[in-house]
Amino acid sequence: MTVKAYGALAADKPLESLDIVRRVPGAHDVQIDVAFCGVCHSDLHTVRAEWAGTLFPCVPGHEIVGRVSAVGGHVHGVKVGDLVGVGCMVDSCQHCGDCEDGLENYCDGMVGTYNGPTQDAPGHTLGGYSEQIVVHERFVLRVRHPEEQLAAVAPLLCAGITTYSPLRHWGAGPGKTVGVVGIGGLGHMGIKLARAMGAHVVAFTTSESKIKDAEALGAHEVVVSRDPAAMAARAKTLDLIVNTVAAPHDLDAFLNLLKRDGTMVLVGAPATPHPSPQVFNLITKRRAIAGSMIGGIPETQEMLDFCAEHNIVADIEMIRADEINEAYERMLKGDVKYRFVIDNATLAA
């Protein structure tokens, strides 16, 4: 089936309206009419080939919500008319240890929602900047939020799970002090989720103008990281830091804030490496630097259910599909609070 989409034909070309082909649903497939798709910084990196291996035409988008319009004959658990979501992956090997543990995101054969290998034309996956997507039932998630919140649910499929997973894995909750570095698309979700989990939340920003915003999102304290005195006052007080910044920066400044046995988890993905941290900042307090990437399907469903229970959604700005190039430029400047979401109905305009 031919559907409308928005994508790029080359790294140096703007995104434009395209016609793409979606497969007919197979026995275990779910066809989804996409209502909204969030805009992730990863979309920009991929479209502009800032990360190696971009395949063109490139149709980004892995924060997808919509309504089921058809299901294969062997599909169980979802039916036509259900509100569902699709996140950052649409396939995996489904038999390795990671997949058996529900951690398909760490499977060596994980297939991204866009730019991943597939037998469908054109030979790689095409994402959610499109009218429709067809996905194996294993990678379809139930959305239990009210329909009027659907657009603001979309970023949970990447920004939400990217911050939820490390918070859960490293035990954020009552009695823990959690730092969130960066108040953007990822960071604003980290603040909301850590607060809902019962942790004491300390937000870190380079901008004094974001102090009130961070407090409104749920931070108990806000520290301007450019202020040496404010940073020194927080030394050795944090159990966990979720660092969402997607640009190279000095990690030592934040390592010094961790207690003994504290961990800083990197979830932002800069195009070039961070400066190497000082080893003594790690070994003298048995601190750790770790990484985390989205989450498996069971944990992503858990996150969606947690967010529905606690009435958590992203703060968004809705855009038309033909505004995506402008949105990318604004995103580079940090000019969005805090996630752009495409109204996919505008693809047909």
CSV table of C-alpha atoms in Angstrom, one decimal, residues 12-208:
chain,number,residue,atom,x,y,z
A,12,ASP,CA,22.3,17.5,2.5
A,13,LYS,CA,18.7,17.7,1.4
A,14,PRO,CA,15.7,19.0,3.4
A,15,LEU,CA,12.9,16.6,4.4
A,16,GLU,CA,10.1,16.6,1.9
A,17,SER,CA,6.9,14.8,1.1
A,18,LEU,CA,7.4,11.3,-0.2
A,19,ASP,CA,5.3,8.4,-1.3
A,20,ILE,CA,6.3,5.1,0.4
A,21,VAL,CA,5.1,1.5,0.3
A,22,ARG,CA,3.9,-0.4,3.4
A,23,ARG,CA,3.6,-4.2,3.3
A,24,VAL,CA,0.3,-6.0,3.6
A,25,PRO,CA,-0.1,-7.2,7.2
A,26,GLY,CA,1.1,-10.8,7.7
A,27,ALA,CA,-0.2,-13.3,10.1
A,28,HIS,CA,1.5,-11.6,13.1
A,29,ASP,CA,1.4,-8.0,11.9
A,30,VAL,CA,-0.5,-5.0,13.2
A,31,GLN,CA,-1.3,-2.2,10.8
A,32,ILE,CA,-1.5,1.2,12.5
A,33,ASP,CA,-2.9,4.5,11.3
A,34,VAL,CA,-0.4,6.9,12.7
A,35,ALA,CA,-2.0,9.9,14.5
A,36,PHE,CA,1.1,11.6,16.0
A,37,CYS,CA,4.9,11.1,15.9
A,38,GLY,CA,7.3,12.7,18.2
A,39,VAL,CA,10.5,14.3,16.9
A,40,CYS,CA,13.7,13.0,18.5
A,41,HIS,CA,17.3,14.4,18.2
A,42,SER,CA,18.2,11.0,16.9
A,43,ASP,CA,16.0,11.7,13.9
A,44,LEU,CA,18.1,14.8,13.0
A,45,HIS,CA,21.4,12.9,13.6
A,46,THR,CA,20.3,10.1,11.2
A,47,VAL,CA,18.8,12.3,8.5
A,48,ARG,CA,21.9,14.4,8.3
A,49,ALA,CA,24.2,11.4,8.4
A,50,GLU,CA,25.9,12.6,11.5
A,51,TRP,CA,25.9,9.0,12.7
A,52,ALA,CA,27.4,6.5,10.3
A,53,GLY,CA,25.3,4.3,8.1
A,54,THR,CA,22.3,6.4,7.2
A,55,LEU,CA,20.3,4.8,4.3
A,56,PHE,CA,18.3,6.9,2.0
A,57,PRO,CA,15.5,7.6,1.4
A,58,CYS,CA,15.3,8.2,5.2
A,59,VAL,CA,11.9,8.5,6.9
A,60,PRO,CA,12.6,9.1,10.6
A,61,GLY,CA,10.2,8.8,13.5
A,62,HIS,CA,10.2,6.3,16.4
A,63,GLU,CA,7.8,7.9,18.9
A,64,ILE,CA,4.6,6.7,17.2
A,65,VAL,CA,1.0,6.6,18.5
A,66,GLY,CA,-2.1,5.8,16.6
A,67,ARG,CA,-5.0,3.4,16.1
A,68,VAL,CA,-5.0,-0.2,14.9
A,69,SER,CA,-6.6,-0.4,11.5
A,70,ALA,CA,-6.0,-4.1,10.6
A,71,VAL,CA,-4.4,-7.2,12.2
A,72,GLY,CA,-3.1,-10.5,10.9
A,73,GLY,CA,-5.0,-13.7,11.5
A,74,HIS,CA,-2.7,-14.9,14.4
A,75,VAL,CA,-2.5,-11.6,16.3
A,76,HIS,CA,-3.5,-11.7,19.9
A,77,GLY,CA,-3.7,-8.9,22.5
A,78,VAL,CA,-4.7,-6.0,20.1
A,79,LYS,CA,-7.6,-5.5,17.9
A,80,VAL,CA,-8.9,-3.0,15.3
A,81,GLY,CA,-9.7,0.3,17.0
A,82,ASP,CA,-7.2,0.0,19.8
A,83,LEU,CA,-4.9,2.9,20.7
A,84,VAL,CA,-1.3,1.7,20.5
A,85,GLY,CA,2.3,2.9,20.2
A,86,VAL,CA,5.5,1.9,18.5
A,87,GLY,CA,8.9,2.9,19.9
A,88,CYS,CA,12.5,2.7,18.7
A,89,MET,CA,12.5,-0.9,17.4
A,90,VAL,CA,10.3,-3.1,15.2
A,91,ASP,CA,12.1,-6.4,15.2
A,92,SER,CA,14.9,-8.4,16.9
A,93,CYS,CA,16.2,-12.0,16.6
A,94,GLN,CA,13.6,-13.0,19.2
A,95,HIS,CA,15.6,-16.0,20.4
A,96,CYS,CA,18.9,-14.7,22.0
A,97,GLY,CA,19.4,-14.3,25.8
A,98,ASP,CA,18.6,-10.6,25.6
A,99,CYS,CA,15.3,-11.2,23.8
A,100,GLU,CA,14.4,-14.0,26.1
A,101,ASP,CA,14.9,-11.6,29.0
A,102,GLY,CA,12.6,-9.0,27.4
A,103,LEU,CA,15.6,-6.8,26.6
A,104,GLU,CA,15.2,-6.7,22.9
A,105,ASN,CA,16.8,-3.3,22.8
A,106,TYR,CA,20.2,-4.9,23.5
A,107,CYS,CA,19.8,-7.7,21.0
A,108,ASP,CA,22.6,-7.7,18.4
A,109,GLY,CA,19.8,-8.2,15.8
A,110,MET,CA,17.6,-5.4,17.0
A,111,VAL,CA,16.0,-3.6,14.0
A,112,GLY,CA,15.3,0.1,14.5
A,113,THR,CA,12.0,1.6,13.5
A,114,TYR,CA,13.8,3.5,10.8
A,115,ASN,CA,17.2,2.9,9.0
A,116,GLY,CA,17.2,-0.8,10.0
A,117,PRO,CA,17.4,-3.8,7.7
A,118,THR,CA,14.1,-5.3,6.4
A,119,GLN,CA,12.8,-7.3,3.4
A,120,ASP,CA,10.3,-4.5,2.8
A,121,ALA,CA,11.1,-1.9,0.1
A,122,PRO,CA,13.4,-0.1,-0.1
A,123,GLY,CA,15.4,-2.6,2.0
A,124,HIS,CA,15.5,-0.6,5.2
A,125,THR,CA,12.8,0.4,7.7
A,126,LEU,CA,10.9,3.7,7.3
A,127,GLY,CA,9.6,5.4,10.4
A,128,GLY,CA,6.7,7.2,11.8
A,129,TYR,CA,6.8,10.4,9.8
A,130,SER,CA,4.2,8.6,7.8
A,131,GLU,CA,0.4,8.0,7.5
A,132,GLN,CA,0.7,4.3,8.4
A,133,ILE,CA,3.1,1.6,9.7
A,134,VAL,CA,2.9,-2.2,9.8
A,135,VAL,CA,4.7,-3.8,12.8
A,136,HIS,CA,5.0,-7.3,14.2
A,137,GLU,CA,2.7,-7.7,17.2
A,138,ARG,CA,5.6,-8.3,19.6
A,139,PHE,CA,6.6,-4.6,19.2
A,140,VAL,CA,3.2,-3.0,19.5
A,141,LEU,CA,2.4,-1.4,22.9
A,142,ARG,CA,-0.9,-0.6,24.5
A,143,VAL,CA,-1.7,3.0,25.2
A,144,ARG,CA,-4.0,3.5,28.3
A,145,HIS,CA,-3.9,7.2,28.5
A,146,PRO,CA,-7.1,9.1,27.4
A,147,GLU,CA,-7.3,9.8,23.7
A,148,GLU,CA,-7.1,13.5,24.2
A,149,GLN,CA,-3.5,13.0,25.6
A,150,LEU,CA,-2.4,10.9,22.7
A,151,ALA,CA,-0.1,13.5,21.1
A,152,ALA,CA,1.7,14.1,24.4
A,153,VAL,CA,2.0,10.3,24.9
A,154,ALA,CA,4.1,9.9,21.7
A,155,PRO,CA,7.4,11.1,23.2
A,156,LEU,CA,7.1,8.6,26.0
A,157,LEU,CA,8.0,5.9,23.4
A,158,CYS,CA,11.6,7.2,23.3
A,159,ALA,CA,12.2,10.1,25.7
A,160,GLY,CA,10.1,8.4,28.3
A,161,ILE,CA,11.6,5.0,28.2
A,162,THR,CA,15.1,6.3,27.8
A,163,THR,CA,14.9,7.9,31.2
A,164,TYR,CA,12.5,5.5,32.9
A,165,SER,CA,14.8,2.5,32.3
A,166,PRO,CA,17.9,3.8,34.1
A,167,LEU,CA,15.8,5.2,36.9
A,168,ARG,CA,14.2,1.8,37.5
A,169,HIS,CA,17.4,-0.2,36.9
A,170,TRP,CA,19.4,1.8,39.4
A,171,GLY,CA,16.7,2.0,42.0
A,172,ALA,CA,15.4,5.5,42.0
A,173,GLY,CA,12.7,5.9,44.7
A,174,PRO,CA,12.1,7.0,48.2
A,175,GLY,CA,15.3,7.7,50.2
A,176,LYS,CA,17.3,8.3,47.0
A,177,THR,CA,18.6,11.6,45.7
A,178,VAL,CA,18.6,11.6,41.9
A,179,GLY,CA,20.2,14.2,39.6
A,180,VAL,CA,18.9,14.9,36.1
A,181,VAL,CA,21.4,16.8,33.9
A,182,GLY,CA,19.9,18.7,31.1
A,183,ILE,CA,16.3,20.1,30.9
A,184,GLY,CA,15.3,19.2,27.4
A,185,GLY,CA,13.4,16.5,25.6
A,186,LEU,CA,14.9,13.7,27.7
A,187,GLY,CA,15.6,15.6,30.9
A,188,HIS,CA,12.1,17.0,31.4
A,189,MET,CA,10.8,13.4,31.3
A,190,GLY,CA,13.5,12.3,33.7
A,191,ILE,CA,12.4,14.9,36.3
A,192,LYS,CA,8.8,13.9,36.0
A,193,LEU,CA,9.5,10.2,36.3
A,194,ALA,CA,12.0,10.4,39.1
A,195,ARG,CA,9.6,12.6,41.1
A,196,ALA,CA,6.7,10.2,40.5
A,197,MET,CA,8.9,7.3,41.7
A,198,GLY,CA,9.4,9.1,45.0
A,199,ALA,CA,13.0,10.2,44.7
A,200,HIS,CA,14.4,13.6,45.8
A,201,VAL,CA,15.1,15.2,42.4
A,202,VAL,CA,17.9,17.7,41.7
A,203,ALA,CA,17.9,19.2,38.2
A,204,PHE,CA,21.0,20.6,36.6
A,205,THR,CA,20.9,23.3,33.9
A,206,THR,CA,23.4,25.7,32.4
A,207,SER,CA,20.7,28.4,32.2
A,208,GLU,CA,19.2,30.3,35.1
